[in-house]
C-alpha cells in the first residue's frame, strides 16, 4: 500500500506543488524550480497520504513530531493524528504523544514560549518535519529551539529535498542530524 500512496503523492506533488520559472527562494537563492507543498498538504487527501508516509519515517522511540511554523503546521498535526489512528489499536507503545510547533519568534505575551504543544519530559526524542529543505537552515532553527528546551533531536524528515548540492545534508550531519526525504527535486521535474 505504501508504494501506491507514494505514487499518488508524487502525482499530486507534480501537478499541484511544482512550478518551473524564475523564483527567489526563502533561503535568498534564485532557482528555476519552485516547490510549494501547501496546495497538497492543505488538501484532505494530500495531508492524509503525506502524514501516513511521514509517520513511517520517524523514530519508533520518538515522543513527538515538531516543525517550524507555517510550513510544518499541517504536517505536525497530520502525523500526530495518523500516529493515534494507526498505532492506538495495534501497538500503542509506538504512538507519539503529540506535535510541537516551533515559533519563528517567541510568543509576544504570556509565557513568551518558542514552542507550542504538549510539554514533554526533558530528554524526550522529537522528529522534526519540514515541507521543503533547501539549505537546511530553517530546519536547524527548529532543532536548536527544541534542543534548548531539553529535547533530543536526531532526525529531520522532509517531503522534498531540493538537493542544492549537499549543503543541507552536510549542515545537518555536522549537527548530528539525519536528513530523510520522501522525494528529491529530480523526482518532481
Backbone as a ProteinNet text record, in pm:
[ID]
protein_1_A
[PRIMARY]
XXXXXXXXXXXXXXXXXXXXXXXXXXXXXXXXXXXXXXXXXXXXXXXXXXXXXXXXXXXXXXXXXXXXXXXXXXXXXXXXXXXXXXXXXXXXXXXXXXXXXXXXXXXXXXXXXXXXXXXXXXXXXXXXXXXXXXXXXXXXXXXXXXXXXXXXXXXXXXXXXXXXXXXXXXXXXXXXXXXXXXXXXXXXX
[TERTIARY]
81.9	0	86.5	200.3	277	338.5	366.3	414.6	305.2	182.3	68.4	49.7	57.4	42.6	154	276	389.5	368.9	322.5	293.8	184	78.8	-30	19.4	102.7	154.6	246.5	331.1	420.6	340.4	234.7	149.9	90.3	40.8	-15.4	91.5	211.3	319.5	356	364.9	397.5	290.8	164.5	53.9	27.4	43.3	-2.6	107.2	226.3	329	449.2	474	596	565.8	655.5	648.5	789	799.7	928.1	916.8	1021.2	1023.2	1142.9	1131.1	1235.8	1180.7	1240.7	1189.1	1300.5	1266.4	1355.4	1303	1389.4	1350.7	1363.2	1303	1311.3	1455.6	1541.3	1682.8	1755.9	1688.3	1750.8	1810.5	1821.8	1876.8	1773.2	1821.8	1733.5	1732.6	1618.4	1607	1503.7	1520.6	1419	1314	1333.7	1239	1177.8	1046	975.6	886.5	893.2	809.3	734.5	603.6	516.4	423.4	450.3	373.2	234.6	208.5	82.5	-42.6	-47.1	-166.8	-192.8	-89.1	-105	-137.7	-60.7	-79.7	-196.3	-253.7	-375.4	-499	-483	-590.1	-608	-729.4	-753.6	-684.1	-700.4	-637.8	-485.8	-437.1	-293.1	-230.4	-294.9	-242.6	-249.5	-357.1	-371.3	-257	-233.1	-126.3	10.2	36.5	165.2	189.6	88.9	103	136.2	70.3	98.1	237.7	281.7	417.3	522.9	499.8	594.3	599.9	486.5	482.2	577.5	590.5	679.3	827.1	859.7	999.8	1048.9	957.3	1001.5	1054.1	1139.9	1195.9	1083.9	1094.7	992	991.9	1103.2	1106.8	1082	1039.8	1006.6	879.3	880.8	763.5	676.3	734.1	657.8	722.6	646.8	699.7	688.2	773.4	774.3	814.8	791.2	833.7	814.9	882.7	878.3	749.2	679.3	558.5	595.8	530.2	398.8	401.7	512.6	518.2	495.1	537.8	525.4	396.4	319.5	199	105.5	63.9	-25.6	43.6	173.8	246.3	249.4	280	286.6	150.7	45.5	-89.1	-130.5	-101.5	-139.8	-69.7	60.9	135.1	93	65.3	16.8	-114.8	-203.4	-331.2	-312.3	-227.2	-202.3	-143.1	-57.2	1.2	-107.1	-198.4	-308.5	-394.8	-426.8	-513.9	-450	-320.6	-251.9	-209.3	-143.4	-84.1	-177.7	-281	-365.9	-418.4	-467.4	-525.2	-425.4	-320.6	-228.5	-110.8	-51	63.8	82.7	4.2	6.6	142	234.8	365.4	443.5	408.3	474.9	402.7	287.2	210.6	283.2	296.7	362.2	266.3	324.5	245.3	189.2	225.1	168.1	262.6	223.8	301.4	340.8	455.6	507.2	529.5	485.3	505.7	610.4	715.5	821.3	792.6	787.7	762.5	889.6	873.1	988.1	1038.2	951.5	985.4	910	961	887.8	751.7	658.3	525.2	538.7	466.5	480.9	411	344.8	274.5	271.7	216.5	204.1	339.1	360.7	481.6	602.4	584.3	693.8	750.8	667.2	710.8	757.7	861	907.8	833.1	787.4	729.8	587.9	495.4	356.3	328.9	247.9	210.4	226.3	211.1	222.3	363.5	372.5	502.7	546.6	662.3	715.9	828.5	856.6	969.4	1101	1190.5	1323	1387.1	1457.2	1520.5	1431.5	1308.3	1219.1	1274	1261.1	1306.7	1196.4	1236.7	1143.6	1198.7	1113.4	1149.9	1096.6	1181.7	1141.5	1091.5	979.3	919.4	932.1	948.3	964.3	899	843.5	786.3	895.8	976.6	1083.4	1213.8	1321.6	1454	1540.8	1598	1693.2	1831.8	1850.4	1979.7	1981.1	1863.1	1852.3	1849.1	1865.3	1872.4	1744.7	1628	1504.2	1480.1	1515.3	1502.6	1593.8	1715.8	1810.5	1768.4	1699.9	1645.6	1548.9	1458.9	1364.1	1437.8	1537.5	1616.2	1679.3	1739.7	1807.4	1710.4	1592.2	1492.7	1444.5	1425.8	1383	1492.6	1615.7	1727.5	1743.5	1724.8	1731.1	1625.5	1512.8	1404.7	1431	1542.4	1578.4	1539.6	1496.5	1457.3	1575.5	1567.3	1668.4	1615.1	1691.1	1651.5	1767	1741	1843.8	1802.2	1677.4	1627.9	1536.9	1556.9	1467.1	1413.4	1281.9	1217.6	1142.9	1169.7	1102.4	1026.8	934.3	864	957.6	1019.2	1107.4	1241.1	1348.1	1483.9	1522.3	1543.9	1578.6	1718	1798.8	1933.8	2017.3	2027	2114.4	2256.8	2316.2	2444.6	2420.5	2515.2	2496.5	2489.3	2461.8	2465.6	2378.5	2251.7	2161.5	2205.7	2236.9	2277.1	2404.7	2502.9	2629.3	2608.5	2526.2	2497.8	2431.3	2334	2263.2	2353.7	2430.9	2522.2	2622.1	2664.9	2758.9	2696.2	2563.1	2490.2	2432.5	2473.8	2425.6	2283.8	2242.3	2105.8	2108.8	2018	1999.8	1884.5	1908.4	1805.6	1746.2	1615	1541.7	1439	1422.3	1321.7	1234.7	1107.6	1017.7	1052.4	1087.3	1119.3	1237.3	1305.1	1408.9	1350.9	1407.3	1358.5	1351.8	1452.1	1456.9	1335.8	1272.9	1152.5	1034.2	1033.1	920.1	934.5	1058	1082.9	1040.4
-119.6	0	126.4	121.5	245	284.1	187.9	222.5	295.4	249.3	314.7	455.4	471.2	603.2	696.6	645.3	726	772.4	681.9	717	821.8	807.7	905.3	1042.1	1043.1	1170.2	1235.1	1156.2	1210.8	1275.5	1210.7	1266.4	1399.9	1406.1	1530.5	1639.7	1602.4	1699.3	1756.2	1670.2	1716.7	1811.1	1779.2	1857.4	1986.2	1983.7	2096.5	2172.2	2113.9	2176.1	2228.1	2174.3	2209.1	2308.5	2406.4	2502.3	2530.8	2555.5	2593.7	2737.6	2815.7	2957	3022.4	3148.9	3221	3257.2	3203.6	3223.9	3257.6	3340	3365	3281.4	3199.9	3108.9	3176.6	3117.6	3174.2	3178.7	3093.5	3093.8	3214.4	3288	3401.5	3363.9	3233.9	3187.7	3198.8	3204.6	3203	3062.1	3026.1	2892.3	2892.8	2803.5	2787.1	2685.1	2625.2	2524.7	2573.7	2572.3	2615.8	2502	2475.5	2371	2433	2432.9	2480.6	2365.7	2300.4	2182	2214.8	2340.3	2375.6	2336	2351.5	2305.5	2154.9	2079.2	1934.7	1904.9	1963	1926	1999.2	2097.3	2160	2105.7	1994.5	1918.2	1792.4	1755.3	1641.7	1513.7	1474.5	1351.2	1364.8	1480.8	1503.4	1496.3	1559.1	1554.8	1414.7	1342.6	1205.3	1118.2	1123.2	1042.5	1084.9	1215	1265.8	1225.1	1240.5	1207.7	1060.7	973.6	830	793.7	856.3	830.1	886.3	1005.1	1063.7	981.6	931.5	851.7	732.5	675.5	559.3	595.4	726	767.6	817.7	837.7	888.5	773.1	807.4	704.9	642.7	511.3	443	487.5	544.8	592.6	742.8	806.2	948.9	968.5	1069.5	1103.8	1207.5	1278	1381.8	1411	1478.2	1538.5	1688.6	1762.3	1907.6	1970.4	2099.6	2170.8	2319.2	2392.9	2538.1	2585.1	2675.6	2731.2	2808.1	2805.2	2770.5	2643.1	2619.7	2506.9	2372.3	2357.6	2228.2	2213	2318.4	2310.3	2195.4	2186.6	2075.8	1939.9	1935.5	1807.5	1756.4	1845.3	1807.2	1756.9	1830.4	1789.7	1659.6	1649.3	1529.7	1404.6	1414.1	1296.5	1258.9	1358.4	1327.7	1251.1	1295.9	1226.8	1088.4	1078	947.9	849.3	897.6	810.9	754.5	840.9	794.7	694.4	727.5	643.2	506.5	506.6	383.6	298.6	362.4	285.8	262.6	342.1	333.5	192.2	127.9	-5.7	-118.2	-93.2	-201.4	-212.5	-100.9	-105.1	32.8	63.4	198.6	243.9	152.1	196.1	276.6	263.7	340.8	472	495	615.7	736.9	843	964	1039.1	1122.6	1197.8	1327.6	1360.8	1480.1	1551	1673.2	1755.1	1886.7	1937	2063.6	2158.6	2281.6	2384.1	2481.8	2503.5	2596.1	2730.4	2833.7	2968.9	3028	3124.9	3195.1	3303.4	3348.5	3444.3	3399.1	3431	3388.7	3456.8	3389.1	3444.1	3581.1	3679.4	3816.4	3847.2	3750.6	3773.9	3643.5	3648.1	3526.9	3466.4	3344	3269	3300.3	3377.8	3409.8	3282.1	3181.5	3049.1	3049.5	2970.5	2942.4	2822.3	2732.1	2604.6	2591.7	2553.8	2527.6	2378.8	2328.2	2187.9	2128.4	1996.6	1933.2	1945.8	1960.3	1963.6	1819.7	1787.3	1651.6	1649	1532.3	1524.8	1558.8	1624.1	1654.2	1523.8	1528.3	1409	1330.4	1378.5	1311.5	1329.2	1222.6	1229.8	1288.5	1381.3	1450.3	1444.1	1413.2	1416.3	1544.8	1618	1743.9	1714.4	1776.3	1762	1894.6	1884.3	2003.6	1974.7	2077.2	2054.7	2047.8	2153.7	2157.3	2199	2127.5	2163.2	2208.6	2328.8	2380.1	2384.7	2476.2	2487.5	2412.7	2389.3	2323.4	2419.6	2550	2649.9	2655.6	2655.3	2666.4	2540.8	2426.1	2302.1	2305.6	2355.3	2362	2464	2569.7	2665.1	2592.2	2512.3	2434.9	2335.8	2267.3	2171.1	2239.9	2356.1	2427.4	2468.3	2518.3	2557.8	2435.7	2324.3	2201.2	2148.9	2151.6	2108.9	2202	2332.6	2428.5	2396.5	2339.7	2303.7	2169.3	2104.2	1979.2	1852.9	1867.3	1750.1	1697.8	1570.7	1507.7	1506.8	1565.7	1569.1	1513.7	1404.9	1339.6	1319.6	1361.3	1336.3	1448.8	1488.6	1580.9	1504.5	1508.3	1442	1547	1550.8	1648.1	1576.7	1648.6	1595.4	1601	1719	1736.1	1794.7	1729.1	1781.9	1840.5	1970.9	2038.1	2001	1941.8	1897.3	2007.8	2119.7	2228.2	2186.5	2105.5	2044.7	1950.1	1938.4	1859.5	1949.6	2077.8	2177.7	2139.9	2108.5	2077.8	1951.9	1847.2	1720.6	1738.9	1807.3	1828.8	1914.4	2018.6	2104.3	2023.2	1943.9	1864.2	1759.4	1692.4	1591.1	1652.8	1777.3	1844.5	1871.3	1868.8	1891.4	1761.5	1648.6	1519.2	1486.1	1537.7	1518.5	1434.7	1338.8	1260.6	1322.8	1354.3	1411.6	1301.9	1289.2	1190.9	1267.2	1230.1	1295.8	1192.1	1226.6	1139.6	1147.5	1270.1	1292	1386.2	1378	1473.8	1561	1677.5	1768	1698.7	1618	1549.3	1457.8	1409.6	1326.6	1406.3	1537.7	1622	1679.6	1688.9	1754.5	1665.4
0	0	0	67.3	75.8	-58.5	-147.5	-282	-360.2	-343.2	-409.2	-354.3	-221.6	-160.7	-207.2	-210.9	-254.7	-399.4	-485.4	-624.8	-636	-553.7	-554.1	-508.5	-402.6	-353.1	-456.3	-519.3	-621.3	-734.1	-776.4	-882.1	-837.4	-713.4	-660.9	-653.8	-610.8	-599.3	-736.2	-836.8	-971.7	-1026.2	-999.8	-1054.5	-978.1	-843.5	-761.6	-688	-674.7	-591.3	-669.4	-786.7	-861.6	-974	-987.3	-1099	-1148.8	-1278.6	-1338	-1385	-1357.2	-1393.9	-1326.8	-1291.5	-1219	-1082.3	-977.6	-842.9	-745.2	-646.7	-534.3	-418.7	-359.6	-252.6	-116.6	-14.4	120.1	170.6	114.7	151.3	93.4	1.8	-65.5	-199.9	-226.2	-353.4	-463.8	-588.1	-704.1	-761.6	-819.4	-877	-988.9	-1083.8	-1187.7	-1145.7	-1028.9	-978.1	-847.7	-840.3	-719.7	-671.1	-542.3	-482.5	-365.6	-374.4	-267.4	-231	-120.3	-80.4	-26.2	7	72.8	-5.9	-139.3	-209.4	-193.4	-162.6	-141.8	3.9	96.7	237.9	304.3	235.5	286.7	216.4	148.8	86.6	172.7	204.5	293.4	250.8	126.6	78	75.8	32	27.3	165.4	264.3	400.4	457.6	430.1	480.8	427.5	298.2	237.9	293.3	292.1	339.4	484.4	568.5	710.5	732	659.2	675.2	625.1	517.3	467.6	562.6	616.6	712.4	840.7	885	1007.7	999.6	882.6	865.3	876.3	873.7	873.9	1009.9	1105.4	1235.3	1320.6	1415.1	1503	1587.5	1611.1	1690.7	1835.4	1882	2019.9	2030.2	1920.4	1924.6	2006.5	2088.9	2170.1	2101.5	2003.2	1933.4	1798.6	1716.1	1593.8	1611.9	1541.5	1555.8	1424.7	1413.6	1294.5	1310.8	1223.5	1224.6	1157.5	1224.4	1165.5	1038.8	943.3	896.8	811	745.7	653.4	718.6	844.1	910.3	989.8	1007	1091.2	1051.4	924	888.9	900.8	874.6	883.1	1026.4	1119.6	1260.4	1307.8	1277.2	1318.2	1250.1	1120.5	1045.1	1094	1123.3	1169.4	1311.4	1396.7	1531.8	1523	1435	1418.1	1357	1255	1191.1	1291.2	1379.7	1481.8	1572	1615.9	1700.2	1624.7	1501.6	1420	1392.6	1360.7	1320.9	1440.1	1539	1649	1766.4	1784.1	1902	1925.5	1822.2	1838.4	1813.8	1735.5	1700.7	1796.2	1834.6	1925	1988.1	2093.4	2148.7	2202.1	2225.5	2276.8	2172.4	2044.8	1939.7	1909.6	1970.9	1944.1	2002.2	1922.5	1972.7	2065.9	2150.3	2247.7	2191.7	2069.4	2009.5	1916.6	1883.6	1792.3	1856.5	1817.1	1868.2	1751.3	1767.6	1667.1	1721.1	1645.2	1684.5	1618.2	1699.7	1650.1	1588.2	1499.2	1441.8	1537.3	1625.4	1730.8	1854.6	1973.6	2093.1	2100.7	2163.3	2183.5	2250.1	2201.3	2248.3	2379.4	2437.3	2563.8	2643.8	2761.2	2843.1	2877	2833.7	2869.5	2782.9	2676.1	2583.5	2518.6	2501	2455	2310	2283.4	2147.6	2089.8	2176.9	2134.2	2186.8	2098.8	2136.8	2126.2	2217.3	2216.4	2354.1	2364.5	2495.7	2552.1	2683.9	2749.6	2771.2	2717.4	2727.2	2829.2	2887.1	2979.9	2910.5	2983.5	2930.2	2884.3	2772.4	2717	2622.3	2598.4	2502.9	2362.5	2282.9	2143.9	2056.9	1968.3	1879.7	1738	1641.1	1499.9	1439.2	1369.9	1306	1164.5	1129.4	997	922.7	792	707.5	573.6	510.2	377.8	272.3	259.6	159.8	227	198.3	250.5	134.6	149.8	50.9	115	208.6	277.9	410.4	466.8	596.3	713.4	686.6	793.8	878	814.3	892.5	975.6	920.8	997.8	1119.1	1100.2	1211.7	1316.1	1275	1371.1	1464.6	1406.3	1486.9	1576.9	1521.9	1600.2	1720.8	1699.2	1808.4	1917.4	1880.5	1981	2059.8	1992.8	2060.8	2153.2	2105.8	2190.5	2310.1	2289.6	2401	2506.9	2463.8	2556.1	2625.4	2590.1	2656.5	2582.9	2458.3	2379.8	2298.2	2262.2	2177.6	2035.3	1944.4	1803.4	1722	1649.8	1568.4	1423.2	1391.5	1256.2	1209.4	1084.1	1015.1	894.5	878	765.4	685.2	555.6	469.3	358	298.9	182.3	62.9	38.8	-76.7	-33.1	-72.9	-56.7	-192	-194.1	-320.2	-367.4	-282.3	-318.3	-380.5	-312	-357.3	-321.5	-404.4	-370.2	-253.1	-165.3	-44.1	78.1	55.1	160.1	280.7	258.3	369.2	443.2	367.9	431.2	513.7	457.6	529.2	653.4	641.4	756.1	867.5	831.4	932.5	994.8	912.1	966.2	1063.6	1037	1127.2	1264.1	1270.9	1396.7	1452.5	1394.7	1444.1	1402.6	1288.1	1238.4	1111.2	1103.1	980	901.7	775.1	688.3	601.2	608.3	527.7	445	318.6	234.8	166.1	150	73.9	-74.3	-120.2	-260.2	-272.5	-385.4	-422.1	-533.3	-552.5	-655	-791	-820.9	-951	-972	-864.8	-877.8	-931.2	-903.4	-943	-1082.1	-1131.6	-1260.6	-1375.7
[MASK]
+++++++++++++++++++++++++++++++++++++++++++++++++++++++++++++++++++++++++++++++++++++++++++++++++++++++++++++++++++++++++++++++++++++++++++++++++++++++++++++++++++++++++++++++++++++++++++++

